[in-house]
Coordinates of C-alpha atoms and ligand atoms in Angstrom, one line a residue:
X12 CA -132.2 43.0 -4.7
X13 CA -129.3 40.9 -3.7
X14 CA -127.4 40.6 -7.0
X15 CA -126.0 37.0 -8.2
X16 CA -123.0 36.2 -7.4
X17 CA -121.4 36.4 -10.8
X18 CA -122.2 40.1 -11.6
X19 CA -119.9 42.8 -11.9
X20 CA -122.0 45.5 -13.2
X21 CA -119.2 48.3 -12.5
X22 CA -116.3 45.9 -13.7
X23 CA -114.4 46.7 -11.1
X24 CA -111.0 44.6 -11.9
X25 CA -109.1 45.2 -8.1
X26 CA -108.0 48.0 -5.2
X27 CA -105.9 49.7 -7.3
X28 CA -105.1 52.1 -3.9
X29 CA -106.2 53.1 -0.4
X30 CA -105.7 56.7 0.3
X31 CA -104.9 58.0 3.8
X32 CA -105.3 62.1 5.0
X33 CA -102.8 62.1 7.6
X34 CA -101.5 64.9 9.7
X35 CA -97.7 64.1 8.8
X36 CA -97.3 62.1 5.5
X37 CA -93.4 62.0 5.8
X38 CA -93.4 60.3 9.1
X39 CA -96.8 58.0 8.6
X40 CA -94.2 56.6 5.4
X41 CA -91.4 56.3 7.7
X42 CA -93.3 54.3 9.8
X43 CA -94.9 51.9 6.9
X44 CA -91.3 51.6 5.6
X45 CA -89.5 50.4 8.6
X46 CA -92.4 48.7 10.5
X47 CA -94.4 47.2 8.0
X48 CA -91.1 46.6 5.1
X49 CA -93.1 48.5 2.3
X50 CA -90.9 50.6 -0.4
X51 CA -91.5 54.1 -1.1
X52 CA -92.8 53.7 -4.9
X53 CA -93.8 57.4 -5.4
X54 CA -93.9 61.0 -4.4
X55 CA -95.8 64.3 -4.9
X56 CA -94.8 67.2 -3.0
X57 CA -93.3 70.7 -3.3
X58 CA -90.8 69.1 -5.6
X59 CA -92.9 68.5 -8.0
X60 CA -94.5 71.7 -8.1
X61 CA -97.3 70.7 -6.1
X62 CA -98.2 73.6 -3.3
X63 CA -101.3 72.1 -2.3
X64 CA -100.3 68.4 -0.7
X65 CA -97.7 66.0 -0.3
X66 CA -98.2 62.2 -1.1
X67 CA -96.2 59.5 -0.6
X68 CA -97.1 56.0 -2.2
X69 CA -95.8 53.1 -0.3
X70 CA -95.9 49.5 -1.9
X71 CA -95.3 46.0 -1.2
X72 CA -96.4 43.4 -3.5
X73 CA -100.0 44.5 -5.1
X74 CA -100.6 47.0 -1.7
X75 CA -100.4 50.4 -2.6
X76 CA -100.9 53.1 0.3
X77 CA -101.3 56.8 -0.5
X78 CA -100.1 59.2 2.5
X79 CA -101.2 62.6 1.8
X80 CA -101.2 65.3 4.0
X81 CA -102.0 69.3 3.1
X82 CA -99.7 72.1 2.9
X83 CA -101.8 75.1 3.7
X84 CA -104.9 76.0 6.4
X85 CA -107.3 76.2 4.0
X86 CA -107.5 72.7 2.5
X87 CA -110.5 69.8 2.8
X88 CA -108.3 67.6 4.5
X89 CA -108.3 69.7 7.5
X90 CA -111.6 69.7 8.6
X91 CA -111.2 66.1 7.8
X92 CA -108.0 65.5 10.0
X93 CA -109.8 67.9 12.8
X94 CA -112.8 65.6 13.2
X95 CA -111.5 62.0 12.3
X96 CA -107.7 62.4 12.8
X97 CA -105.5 60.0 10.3
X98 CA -107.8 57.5 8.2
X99 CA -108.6 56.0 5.1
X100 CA -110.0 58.4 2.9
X101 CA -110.3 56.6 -0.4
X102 CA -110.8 52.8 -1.5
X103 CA -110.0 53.3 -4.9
X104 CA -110.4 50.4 -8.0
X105 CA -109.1 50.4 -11.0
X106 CA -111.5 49.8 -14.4
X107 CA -111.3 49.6 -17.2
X108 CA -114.0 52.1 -18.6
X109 CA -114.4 54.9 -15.7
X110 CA -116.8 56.6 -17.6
X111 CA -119.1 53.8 -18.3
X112 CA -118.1 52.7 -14.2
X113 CA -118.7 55.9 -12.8
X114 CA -121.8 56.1 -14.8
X115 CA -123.4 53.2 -13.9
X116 CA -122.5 53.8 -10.5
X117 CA -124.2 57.1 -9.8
X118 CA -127.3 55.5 -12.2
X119 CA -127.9 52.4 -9.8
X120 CA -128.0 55.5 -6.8
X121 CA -124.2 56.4 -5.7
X122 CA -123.4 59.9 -4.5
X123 CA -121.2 61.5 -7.1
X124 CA -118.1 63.2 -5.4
X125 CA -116.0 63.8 -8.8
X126 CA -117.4 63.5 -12.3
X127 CA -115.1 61.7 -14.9
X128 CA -112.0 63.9 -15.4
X129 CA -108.5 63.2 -16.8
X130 CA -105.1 63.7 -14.6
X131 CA -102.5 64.1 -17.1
X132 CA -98.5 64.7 -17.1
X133 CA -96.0 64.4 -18.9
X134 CA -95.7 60.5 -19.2
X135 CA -100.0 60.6 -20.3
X136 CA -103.1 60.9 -19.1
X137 CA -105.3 59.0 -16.6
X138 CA -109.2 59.4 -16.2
X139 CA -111.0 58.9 -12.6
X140 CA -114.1 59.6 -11.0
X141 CA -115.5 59.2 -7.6
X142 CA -118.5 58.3 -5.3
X143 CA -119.2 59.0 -1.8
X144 CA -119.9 55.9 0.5
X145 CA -120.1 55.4 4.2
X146 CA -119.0 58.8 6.2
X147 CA -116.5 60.8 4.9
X148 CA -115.1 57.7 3.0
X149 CA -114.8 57.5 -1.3
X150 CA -114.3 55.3 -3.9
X151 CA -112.3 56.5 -7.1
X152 CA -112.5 54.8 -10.1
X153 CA -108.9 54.8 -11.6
X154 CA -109.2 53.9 -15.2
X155 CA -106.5 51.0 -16.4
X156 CA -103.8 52.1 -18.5
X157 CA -104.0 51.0 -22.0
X158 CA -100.9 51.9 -24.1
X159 CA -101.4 53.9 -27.1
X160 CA -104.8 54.3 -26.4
X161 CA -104.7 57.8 -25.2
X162 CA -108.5 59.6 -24.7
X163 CA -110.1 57.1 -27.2
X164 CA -113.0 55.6 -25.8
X165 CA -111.9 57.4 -22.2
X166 CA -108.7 54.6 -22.0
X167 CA -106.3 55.8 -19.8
X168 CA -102.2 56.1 -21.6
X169 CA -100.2 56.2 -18.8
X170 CA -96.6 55.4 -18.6
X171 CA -95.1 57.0 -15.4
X172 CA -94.8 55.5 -12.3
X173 CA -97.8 55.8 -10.4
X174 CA -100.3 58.7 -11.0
X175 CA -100.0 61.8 -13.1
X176 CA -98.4 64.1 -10.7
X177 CA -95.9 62.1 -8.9
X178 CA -92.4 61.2 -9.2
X179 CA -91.2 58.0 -8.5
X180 CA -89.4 57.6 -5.3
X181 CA -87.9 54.1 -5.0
X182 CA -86.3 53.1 -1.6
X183 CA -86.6 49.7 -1.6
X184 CA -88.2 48.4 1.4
X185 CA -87.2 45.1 3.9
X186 CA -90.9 43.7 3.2
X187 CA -92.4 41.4 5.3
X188 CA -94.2 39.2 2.8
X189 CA -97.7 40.7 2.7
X190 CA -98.9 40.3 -0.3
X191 CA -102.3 42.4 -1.0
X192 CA -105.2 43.2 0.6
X193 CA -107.6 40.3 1.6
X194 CA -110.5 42.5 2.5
X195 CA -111.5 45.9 4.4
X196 CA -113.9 46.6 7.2
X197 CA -116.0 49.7 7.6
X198 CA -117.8 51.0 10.8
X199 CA -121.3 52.3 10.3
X200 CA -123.5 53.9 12.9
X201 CA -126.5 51.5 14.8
X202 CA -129.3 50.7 12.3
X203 CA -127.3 51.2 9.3
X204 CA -125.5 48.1 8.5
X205 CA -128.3 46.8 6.5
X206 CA -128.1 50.2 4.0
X207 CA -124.6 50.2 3.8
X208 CA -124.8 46.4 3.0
X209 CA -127.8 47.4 0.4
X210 CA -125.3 49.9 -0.9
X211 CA -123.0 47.4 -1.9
X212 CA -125.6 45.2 -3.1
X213 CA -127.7 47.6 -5.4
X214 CA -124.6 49.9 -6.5
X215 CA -121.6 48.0 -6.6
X216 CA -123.4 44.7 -7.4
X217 CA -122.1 42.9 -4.3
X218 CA -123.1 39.8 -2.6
X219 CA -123.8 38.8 0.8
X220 CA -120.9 36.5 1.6
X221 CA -121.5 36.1 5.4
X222 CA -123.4 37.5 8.0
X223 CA -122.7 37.4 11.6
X224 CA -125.4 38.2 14.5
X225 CA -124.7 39.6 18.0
X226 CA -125.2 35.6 18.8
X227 CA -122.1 35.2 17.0
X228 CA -120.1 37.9 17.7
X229 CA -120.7 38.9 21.7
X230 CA -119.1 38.8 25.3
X231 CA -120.8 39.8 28.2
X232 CA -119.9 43.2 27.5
X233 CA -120.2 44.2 24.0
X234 CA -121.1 43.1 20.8
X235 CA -121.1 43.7 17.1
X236 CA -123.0 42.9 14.1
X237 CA -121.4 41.9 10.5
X238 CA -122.3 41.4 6.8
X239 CA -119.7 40.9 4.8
X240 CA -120.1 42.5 1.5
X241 CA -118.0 40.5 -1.5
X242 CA -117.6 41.4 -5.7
X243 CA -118.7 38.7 -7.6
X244 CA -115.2 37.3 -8.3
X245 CA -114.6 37.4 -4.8
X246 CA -110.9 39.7 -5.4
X247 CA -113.0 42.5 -2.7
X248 CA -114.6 42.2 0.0
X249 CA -115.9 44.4 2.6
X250 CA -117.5 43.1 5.3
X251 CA -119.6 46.4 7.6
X252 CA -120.2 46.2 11.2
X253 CA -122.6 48.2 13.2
X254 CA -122.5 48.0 17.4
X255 CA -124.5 45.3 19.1
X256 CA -126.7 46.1 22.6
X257 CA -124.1 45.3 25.2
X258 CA -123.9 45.8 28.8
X259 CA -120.8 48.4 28.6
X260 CA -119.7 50.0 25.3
X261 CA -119.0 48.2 21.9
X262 CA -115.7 48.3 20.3
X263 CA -117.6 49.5 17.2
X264 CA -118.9 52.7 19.1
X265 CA -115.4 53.6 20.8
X266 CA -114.5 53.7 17.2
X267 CA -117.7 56.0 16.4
X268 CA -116.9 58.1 19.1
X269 CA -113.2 58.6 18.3
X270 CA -113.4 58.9 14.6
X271 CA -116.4 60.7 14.6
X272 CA -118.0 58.6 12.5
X273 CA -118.4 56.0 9.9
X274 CA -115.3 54.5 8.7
X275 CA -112.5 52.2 7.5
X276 CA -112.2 50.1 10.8
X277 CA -109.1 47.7 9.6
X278 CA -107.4 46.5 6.5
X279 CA -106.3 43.0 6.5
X280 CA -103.6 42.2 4.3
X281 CA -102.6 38.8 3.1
X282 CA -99.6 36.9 3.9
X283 CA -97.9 33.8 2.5
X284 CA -96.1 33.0 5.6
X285 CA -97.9 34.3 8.4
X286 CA -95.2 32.9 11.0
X287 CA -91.9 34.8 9.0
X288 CA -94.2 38.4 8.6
X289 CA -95.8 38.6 12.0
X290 CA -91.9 37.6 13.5
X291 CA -91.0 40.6 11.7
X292 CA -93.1 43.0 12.3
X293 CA -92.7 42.3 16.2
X294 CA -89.5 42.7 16.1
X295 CA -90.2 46.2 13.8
X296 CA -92.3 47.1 16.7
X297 CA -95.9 46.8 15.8
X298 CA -97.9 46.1 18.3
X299 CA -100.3 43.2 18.5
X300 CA -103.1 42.4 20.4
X301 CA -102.7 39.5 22.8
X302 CA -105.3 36.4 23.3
X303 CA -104.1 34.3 26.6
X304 CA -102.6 31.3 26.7
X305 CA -105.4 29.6 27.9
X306 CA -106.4 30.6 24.4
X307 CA -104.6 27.6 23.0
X308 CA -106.0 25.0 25.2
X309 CA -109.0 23.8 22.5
X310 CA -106.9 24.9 19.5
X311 CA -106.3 21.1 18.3
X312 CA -110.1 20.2 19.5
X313 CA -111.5 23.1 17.5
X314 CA -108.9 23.5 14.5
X315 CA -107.2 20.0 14.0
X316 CA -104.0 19.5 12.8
X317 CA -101.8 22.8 11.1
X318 CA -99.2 22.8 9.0
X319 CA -97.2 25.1 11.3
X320 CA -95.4 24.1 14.7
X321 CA -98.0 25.2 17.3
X322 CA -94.9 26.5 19.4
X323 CA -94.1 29.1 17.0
X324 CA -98.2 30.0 16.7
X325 CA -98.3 30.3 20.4
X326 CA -94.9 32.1 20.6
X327 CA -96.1 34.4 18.1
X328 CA -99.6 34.8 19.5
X329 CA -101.3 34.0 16.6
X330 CA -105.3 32.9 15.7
X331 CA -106.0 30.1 14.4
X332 CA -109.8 29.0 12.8
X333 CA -111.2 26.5 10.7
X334 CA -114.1 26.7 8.2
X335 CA -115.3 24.1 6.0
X336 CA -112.8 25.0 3.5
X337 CA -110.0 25.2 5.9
X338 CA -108.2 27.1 8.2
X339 CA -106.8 30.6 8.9
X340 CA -104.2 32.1 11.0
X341 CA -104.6 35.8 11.9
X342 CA -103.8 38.6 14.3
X343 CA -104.4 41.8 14.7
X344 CA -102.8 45.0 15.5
X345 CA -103.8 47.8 18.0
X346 CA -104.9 50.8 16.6
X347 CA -101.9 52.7 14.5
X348 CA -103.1 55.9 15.6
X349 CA -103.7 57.5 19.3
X350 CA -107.2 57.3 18.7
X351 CA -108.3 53.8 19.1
X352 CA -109.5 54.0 15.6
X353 CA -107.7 52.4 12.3
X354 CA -106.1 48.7 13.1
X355 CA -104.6 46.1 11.2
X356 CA -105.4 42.4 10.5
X357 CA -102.2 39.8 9.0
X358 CA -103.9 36.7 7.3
X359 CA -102.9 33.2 5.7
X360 CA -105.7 31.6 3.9
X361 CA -104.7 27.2 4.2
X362 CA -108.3 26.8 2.1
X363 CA -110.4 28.7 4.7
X364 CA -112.6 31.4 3.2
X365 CA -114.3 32.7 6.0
X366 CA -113.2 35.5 8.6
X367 CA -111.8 33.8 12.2
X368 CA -115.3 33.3 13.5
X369 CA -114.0 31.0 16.4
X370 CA -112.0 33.6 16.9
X371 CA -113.9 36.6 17.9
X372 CA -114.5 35.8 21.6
X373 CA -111.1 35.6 22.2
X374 CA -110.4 38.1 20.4
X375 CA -113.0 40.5 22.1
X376 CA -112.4 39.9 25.2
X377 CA -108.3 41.1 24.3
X378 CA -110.2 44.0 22.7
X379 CA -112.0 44.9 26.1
X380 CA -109.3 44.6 28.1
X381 CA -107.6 47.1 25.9
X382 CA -110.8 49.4 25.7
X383 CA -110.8 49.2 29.9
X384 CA -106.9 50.2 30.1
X385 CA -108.3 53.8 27.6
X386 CA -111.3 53.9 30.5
X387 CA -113.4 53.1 27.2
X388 CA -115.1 50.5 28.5
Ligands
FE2_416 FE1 -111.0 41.2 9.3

């Protein structure tokens, strides 16, 4: 039951954060402060009489990353650090009415993980919940704040920085003008892209936005599969990808076998000026993945004409698509861990609503030639 496109039976309002269990939260925030610009926003940690973890909540614009890493042997995170090193742990959104969220939720067939409960401090009190979804993944449902509304009809009263339980922390980063995330992409084993999808669709009252086929998405090596899963106001979307029959191994099975898994694949975050943050975060030091030049040959046959010098796109690398909307530019990183695991897409939207499909030979074959150089391939 594929629901209409207008429904929002969770009322899920946005991603209010994504929380990553990293070995080393200190250094993964020193490396989102001065490669990707973001500001460190908030802290929990020994100094605030937490013995159990430190977090560190990076922002920039309406991104919000969670770093947390444990402080003793015996917490969850380790087993999940042992078998899927860093990675996205949470998706979280923020509602309005967690209870009736979390409710409906586990009703239409989630996986509880945490019944409603409330986080309080001394600035107020905030409730959540969670669900399990693909692999070791969640989703938390933050509930809004609503001043002066403390515990009445489960409203969240919350005025401290972040969460209950942290500090702020405010080291203003250089930014790079991202802006928030556009959408985020989970792995799923062979065969189960159609249940995840179904997941989205019964539980979270998601559409099917797009689907690509191996016909679509395919070199002579590998291939992938795609549905793209999106909320009915279109603010989240999370396309799933399973591996494709290929003749060597599937990008989306190197990821399998590194993160042992099902997982958050990439997050692509939005950008204004695509041209100004990818400059930057060259010159920060991310790394990018590179498409040849010969890439650029049926750009103007394919795309037309750009608002952007197509020097400055070729100097910088970048993808370029059209859909019937628009057009795109994009890039992506390589993976920000060792394990060819968790990468990063930059974005600018010129009208286009689709997701670079013009782009995904190219774009594989770089992949490949990457996967070959880890004897992945
Ligand atoms: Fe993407």
């Amino acid at each position: 039951m594929d629901s209409t496109p207008m429904d929002n039976p969770l009322q899920l309002k946005r991603i209010h954060h994504v929380e990553f269990w990293v070995g080393n939260a200190k250094q993964a925030a020193y490396y989102y402060h001065k490669a990707f610009g973001f500001d460190y926003f908030a802290y929990r940690g020994l100094e605030t009489q937490n013995r159990e973890l430190t977090s560190y909540v990076m922002r920039q614009n309406d991104i919000h990353l969670v770093l947390t890493t444990p402080m003793h042997p015996e917490h969850e995170i380790n087993a999940h650090l042992v078998r899927h090193g860093d990675g996205v742990r949470d998706i979280a959104f923020e509602v309005d009415d967690v209870d009736f969220s979390w409710g409906e939720a586990v009703r239409r067939g989630a996986v509880p993980y945490q019944e409603p409960h409330w986080s309080e401090d001394s600035f107020g009190k905030v409730r959540r919940a969670s669900i399990h979804t693909y692999g070791d993944t969640i989703h938390s449902f933050i509930g809004a704040t609503v001043p002066g509304a403390a515990g009445s009809n489960g409203h969240s009263d919350y005025n401290g920085v972040f969460l209950p339980g942290y500090i702020e922390k405010h080291i203003p980063g250089a930014g790079c003008g991202l802006i928030r995330i556009d959408h985020m992409v989970g792995n799923v084993e062979l065969g189960k892209m159609q249940f995840w999808a179904d997941f989205y669709s019964n539980v979270m009252g998601f559409h099917r936005y797009i689907t690509f086929d191996d016909k679509d998405i395919s070199t002579e090596y590998s291939a992938l599969m795609s549905i793209v899963m999106s909320s009915g106001n279109y603010v989240i979307k999370f396309p799933i990808n399973e591996p494709a029959a290929g003749k060597k191994k599937s990008q989306i099975e190197e990821y399998l076998d590194f993160y042992h898994g099902p997982g958050v694949q990439h997050i692509a975050l939005l950008t204004k000026d695509i041209l100004e943050t990818v400059d930057t975060l060259r010159k920060n030091g991310v790394e990018f993945l590179r498409v040849p030049e010969t890439y650029y040959e049926d750009v103007p046959e394919r795309v037309g004409t750009i608002q952007e010098p197509m020097d400055e796109v070729k100097r910088l690398n970048l993808l370029v698509d059209r859909d019937e909307d628009g057009y795109l530019l994009q890039l992506f990183s390589k993976p920000v861990e060792d394990r060819p695991t968790l990468f990063y897409e930059i974005i600018q939207r010129r009208g286009a609503k689709g997701f670079g499909k013009g782009n995904f030979k190219a774009l594989f074959e770089s992949i490949e030639r990457e996967q070959a150089l880890r004897g992945n391939l």
